[in-house]
Amino acid sequence: DAGVIQSPRHEVTEMGQEVTLRCKPISGHNSLFWYRQTMMRGLELLIYFNNNVPIDDSGMPEDRFSAKMPNASFSTLKIQPSEPRDSAVYFCASSNYGPQPETQYFGPGTRLLVL
Amino acid sequence: AQSVTQLGSHVSVSEGALVLLRCNYSSSVPPYLFWYVQYPNQGLQLLLKYTSAATLVKGINGFEAEFKKSETSFHLTKPSAHMSDAAEYFCAVSYTGGGNKLTFGTGTQLKVEL
């Protein structure tokens, strides 16, 4: 199994530009999570999906952030326009969804730097 | 609401010494508890999890954790530290009906010295 795949691994952009992060979950998993990690704020859950449906987006910092999951094998996190304070490592994770909490499997992350 | 508190953002041990990383949880319902490890420039990976079966849980790389309801704790231990254990460790909590959502602690950076 290839694990959770994220692209790009690194992104450097200028303030005001649109940034799109991509995630391919593990095949067969039906829950997908987007996290952001910074030194100041630690690991934050931004949004998660069950069966492609957004369940909780209360962690999305503001309207500049949006996430979609058009099908079971692909999700995007978009930032438009980007700002320097968005610089962070963004992780995607996937898991099975069931009556009991399941292990989340994390991707390698996308390191975003907004200049 | 569920939460976890990790005491000590940085822990330093000598190689061969006992590793003890502390995690206390708060939950109004029976919790499911996890320990994840993050090596530099990598994503998190599961070390072990407690799912209401045995209170002593064994994980990968010689780590184990004991669920103590009376102390609301789930501390992570390893009898003998190895240089390769240097990483950041995260405790997390979830619960049945929580939609698979994990609430993570702030992490503990483990340093292993010769």
mmCIF file of N, CA, C and O in Angstrom, chain B residues 16-58:
data_model
loop_
_atom_site.group_PDB
_atom_site.id
_atom_site.type_symbol
_atom_site.label_atom_id
_atom_site.label_comp_id
_atom_site.label_asym_id
_atom_site.label_seq_id
_atom_site.Cartn_x
_atom_site.Cartn_y
_atom_site.Cartn_z
ATOM 1 N N GLY B 16 19.697 4.197 26.973
ATOM 2 C CA GLY B 16 19.617 3.086 27.908
ATOM 3 C C GLY B 16 18.746 3.356 29.124
ATOM 4 O O GLY B 16 18.390 2.428 29.857
ATOM 5 N N ALA B 17 18.384 4.598 29.337
ATOM 6 C CA ALA B 17 17.556 4.959 30.488
ATOM 7 C C ALA B 17 16.073 4.777 30.162
ATOM 8 O O ALA B 17 15.670 4.670 29.000
ATOM 9 N N LEU B 18 15.270 4.787 31.221
ATOM 10 C CA LEU B 18 13.823 4.676 31.078
ATOM 11 C C LEU B 18 13.257 5.933 30.409
ATOM 12 O O LEU B 18 13.625 7.054 30.760
ATOM 13 N N VAL B 19 12.331 5.711 29.497
ATOM 14 C CA VAL B 19 11.584 6.812 28.899
ATOM 15 C C VAL B 19 10.204 6.850 29.524
ATOM 16 O O VAL B 19 9.511 5.820 29.583
ATOM 17 N N LEU B 20 9.800 8.023 29.996
ATOM 18 C CA LEU B 20 8.459 8.226 30.539
ATOM 19 C C LEU B 20 7.910 9.535 29.995
ATOM 20 O O LEU B 20 8.420 10.605 30.316
ATOM 21 N N LEU B 21 6.870 9.429 29.187
ATOM 22 C CA LEU B 21 6.211 10.612 28.636
ATOM 23 C C LEU B 21 4.783 10.621 29.172
ATOM 24 O O LEU B 21 4.059 9.646 29.035
ATOM 25 N N ARG B 22 4.402 11.753 29.746
ATOM 26 C CA ARG B 22 3.141 11.821 30.484
ATOM 27 C C ARG B 22 1.986 12.357 29.646
ATOM 28 O O ARG B 22 2.166 13.319 28.882
ATOM 29 N N CYS B 23 0.822 11.751 29.846
ATOM 30 C CA CYS B 23 -0.395 12.192 29.176
ATOM 31 C C CYS B 23 -1.561 11.996 30.139
ATOM 32 O O CYS B 23 -1.769 10.896 30.650
ATOM 33 N N ASN B 24 -2.297 13.058 30.383
ATOM 34 C CA ASN B 24 -3.529 12.979 31.149
ATOM 35 C C ASN B 24 -4.689 13.404 30.260
ATOM 36 O O ASN B 24 -4.556 14.326 29.468
ATOM 37 N N TYR B 25 -5.793 12.732 30.412
ATOM 38 C CA TYR B 25 -6.932 13.008 29.551
ATOM 39 C C TYR B 25 -8.107 13.522 30.358
ATOM 40 O O TYR B 25 -8.195 13.332 31.578
ATOM 41 N N SER B 26 -8.994 14.161 29.643
ATOM 42 C CA SER B 26 -10.262 14.596 30.210
ATOM 43 C C SER B 26 -11.350 14.168 29.242
ATOM 44 O O SER B 26 -11.301 14.512 28.059
ATOM 45 N N SER B 27 -12.295 13.378 29.749
ATOM 46 C CA SER B 27 -13.348 12.897 28.871
ATOM 47 C C SER B 27 -14.590 12.577 29.682
ATOM 48 O O SER B 27 -14.496 11.931 30.718
ATOM 49 N N SER B 28 -15.727 12.976 29.187
ATOM 50 C CA SER B 28 -16.990 12.714 29.876
ATOM 51 C C SER B 28 -17.565 11.351 29.514
ATOM 52 O O SER B 28 -18.546 10.913 30.117
ATOM 53 N N VAL B 29 -16.942 10.700 28.535
ATOM 54 C CA VAL B 29 -17.361 9.370 28.111
ATOM 55 C C VAL B 29 -16.118 8.494 28.053
ATOM 56 O O VAL B 29 -14.989 9.004 28.068
ATOM 57 N N PRO B 30 -16.286 7.167 28.002
ATOM 58 C CA PRO B 30 -15.097 6.295 27.930
ATOM 59 C C PRO B 30 -14.217 6.689 26.752
ATOM 60 O O PRO B 30 -14.700 6.767 25.626
ATOM 61 N N PRO B 31 -12.957 6.938 27.014
ATOM 62 C CA PRO B 31 -12.083 7.441 25.949
ATOM 63 C C PRO B 31 -11.400 6.323 25.172
ATOM 64 O O PRO B 31 -11.234 5.211 25.663
ATOM 65 N N TYR B 32 -11.012 6.656 23.957
ATOM 66 C CA TYR B 32 -10.047 5.887 23.204
ATOM 67 C C TYR B 32 -8.793 6.755 23.147
ATOM 68 O O TYR B 32 -8.870 7.943 22.820
ATOM 69 N N LEU B 33 -7.659 6.169 23.459
ATOM 70 C CA LEU B 33 -6.429 6.945 23.590
ATOM 71 C C LEU B 33 -5.348 6.427 22.653
ATOM 72 O O LEU B 33 -5.229 5.211 22.461
ATOM 73 N N PHE B 34 -4.595 7.344 22.113
ATOM 74 C CA PHE B 34 -3.586 7.023 21.116
ATOM 75 C C PHE B 34 -2.278 7.726 21.469
ATOM 76 O O PHE B 34 -2.282 8.830 22.016
ATOM 77 N N TRP B 35 -1.179 7.081 21.096
ATOM 78 C CA TRP B 35 0.117 7.743 21.066
ATOM 79 C C TRP B 35 0.649 7.653 19.630
ATOM 80 O O TRP B 35 0.680 6.573 19.040
ATOM 81 N N TYR B 36 1.045 8.831 19.135
ATOM 82 C CA TYR B 36 1.659 8.924 17.819
ATOM 83 C C TYR B 36 3.088 9.451 17.981
ATOM 84 O O TYR B 36 3.386 10.207 18.898
ATOM 85 N N VAL B 37 3.939 9.092 17.014
ATOM 86 C CA VAL B 37 5.310 9.602 16.995
ATOM 87 C C VAL B 37 5.545 10.313 15.665
ATOM 88 O O VAL B 37 5.012 9.901 14.630
ATOM 89 N N GLN B 38 6.302 11.407 15.740
ATOM 90 C CA GLN B 38 6.649 12.147 14.523
ATOM 91 C C GLN B 38 8.164 12.326 14.479
ATOM 92 O O GLN B 38 8.744 13.016 15.321
ATOM 93 N N TYR B 39 8.789 11.710 13.490
ATOM 94 C CA TYR B 39 10.211 11.906 13.251
ATOM 95 C C TYR B 39 10.400 13.159 12.402
ATOM 96 O O TYR B 39 9.480 13.577 11.698
ATOM 97 N N PRO B 40 11.569 13.755 12.448
ATOM 98 C CA PRO B 40 11.788 15.017 11.716
ATOM 99 C C PRO B 40 11.389 14.925 10.250
ATOM 100 O O PRO B 40 11.721 13.959 9.555
ATOM 101 N N ASN B 41 10.644 15.925 9.842
ATOM 102 C CA ASN B 41 10.223 16.064 8.443
ATOM 103 C C ASN B 41 9.358 14.906 7.960
ATOM 104 O O ASN B 41 9.366 14.578 6.763
ATOM 105 N N GLN B 42 8.628 14.282 8.868
ATOM 106 C CA GLN B 42 7.719 13.203 8.493
ATOM 107 C C GLN B 42 6.336 13.442 9.092
ATOM 108 O O GLN B 42 6.159 14.307 9.946
ATOM 109 N N GLY B 43 5.386 12.666 8.613
ATOM 110 C CA GLY B 43 4.060 12.697 9.200
ATOM 111 C C GLY B 43 4.021 11.892 10.487
ATOM 112 O O GLY B 43 5.004 11.250 10.872
ATOM 113 N N LEU B 44 2.879 11.919 11.154
ATOM 114 C CA LEU B 44 2.726 11.165 12.392
ATOM 115 C C LEU B 44 2.447 9.704 12.079
ATOM 116 O O LEU B 44 1.766 9.389 11.098
ATOM 117 N N GLN B 45 2.924 8.821 12.940
ATOM 118 C CA GLN B 45 2.612 7.406 12.801
ATOM 119 C C GLN B 45 2.221 6.844 14.157
ATOM 120 O O GLN B 45 2.725 7.275 15.197
ATOM 121 N N LEU B 46 1.330 5.878 14.113
ATOM 122 C CA LEU B 46 0.773 5.315 15.342
ATOM 123 C C LEU B 46 1.806 4.472 16.074
ATOM 124 O O LEU B 46 2.447 3.604 15.486
ATOM 125 N N LEU B 47 1.934 4.727 17.381
ATOM 126 C CA LEU B 47 2.752 3.871 18.246
ATOM 127 C C LEU B 47 1.881 2.795 18.894
ATOM 128 O O LEU B 47 2.248 1.621 18.915
ATOM 129 N N LEU B 48 0.756 3.221 19.450
ATOM 130 C CA LEU B 48 -0.152 2.286 20.110
ATOM 131 C C LEU B 48 -1.480 2.985 20.373
ATOM 132 O O LEU B 48 -1.580 4.201 20.282
ATOM 133 N N LYS B 49 -2.498 2.159 20.709
ATOM 134 C CA LYS B 49 -3.800 2.726 21.026
ATOM 135 C C LYS B 49 -4.521 1.884 22.066
ATOM 136 O O LYS B 49 -4.353 0.671 22.127
ATOM 137 N N TYR B 50 -5.309 2.556 22.879
ATOM 138 C CA TYR B 50 -6.140 1.919 23.890
ATOM 139 C C TYR B 50 -7.588 2.014 23.433
ATOM 140 O O TYR B 50 -8.089 3.102 23.153
ATOM 141 N N THR B 51 -8.254 0.833 23.401
ATOM 142 C CA THR B 51 -9.639 0.822 22.926
ATOM 143 C C THR B 51 -10.547 0.079 23.890
ATOM 144 O O THR B 51 -11.471 -0.604 23.477
ATOM 145 N N SER B 52 -10.279 0.191 25.165
ATOM 146 C CA SER B 52 -11.112 -0.349 26.247
ATOM 147 C C SER B 52 -10.936 -1.850 26.455
ATOM 148 O O SER B 52 -11.719 -2.453 27.174
ATOM 149 N N ALA B 53 -9.958 -2.442 25.835
ATOM 150 C CA ALA B 53 -9.667 -3.851 26.101
ATOM 151 C C ALA B 53 -8.652 -3.908 27.243
ATOM 152 O O ALA B 53 -8.931 -3.449 28.335
ATOM 153 N N ALA B 54 -7.482 -4.440 27.021
ATOM 154 C CA ALA B 54 -6.471 -4.511 28.073
ATOM 155 C C ALA B 54 -5.981 -3.117 28.448
ATOM 156 O O ALA B 54 -5.803 -2.260 27.580
ATOM 157 N N THR B 55 -5.751 -2.896 29.721
ATOM 158 C CA THR B 55 -5.316 -1.567 30.164
ATOM 159 C C THR B 55 -3.843 -1.320 29.873
ATOM 160 O O THR B 55 -3.420 -0.173 29.770
ATOM 161 N N LEU B 56 -3.062 -2.395 29.751
ATOM 162 C CA LEU B 56 -1.657 -2.244 29.376
ATOM 163 C C LEU B 56 -1.555 -2.538 27.883
ATOM 164 O O LEU B 56 -1.865 -3.638 27.445
ATOM 165 N N VAL B 57 -1.122 -1.541 27.153
ATOM 166 C CA VAL B 57 -1.085 -1.652 25.702
ATOM 167 C C VAL B 57 0.355 -1.640 25.230
ATOM 168 O O VAL B 57 1.134 -0.763 25.625
ATOM 169 N N LYS B 58 0.699 -2.593 24.413
ATOM 170 C CA LYS B 58 2.044 -2.653 23.851
ATOM 171 C C LYS B 58 2.011 -2.149 22.414
ATOM 172 O O LYS B 58 1.093 -2.461 21.647
#
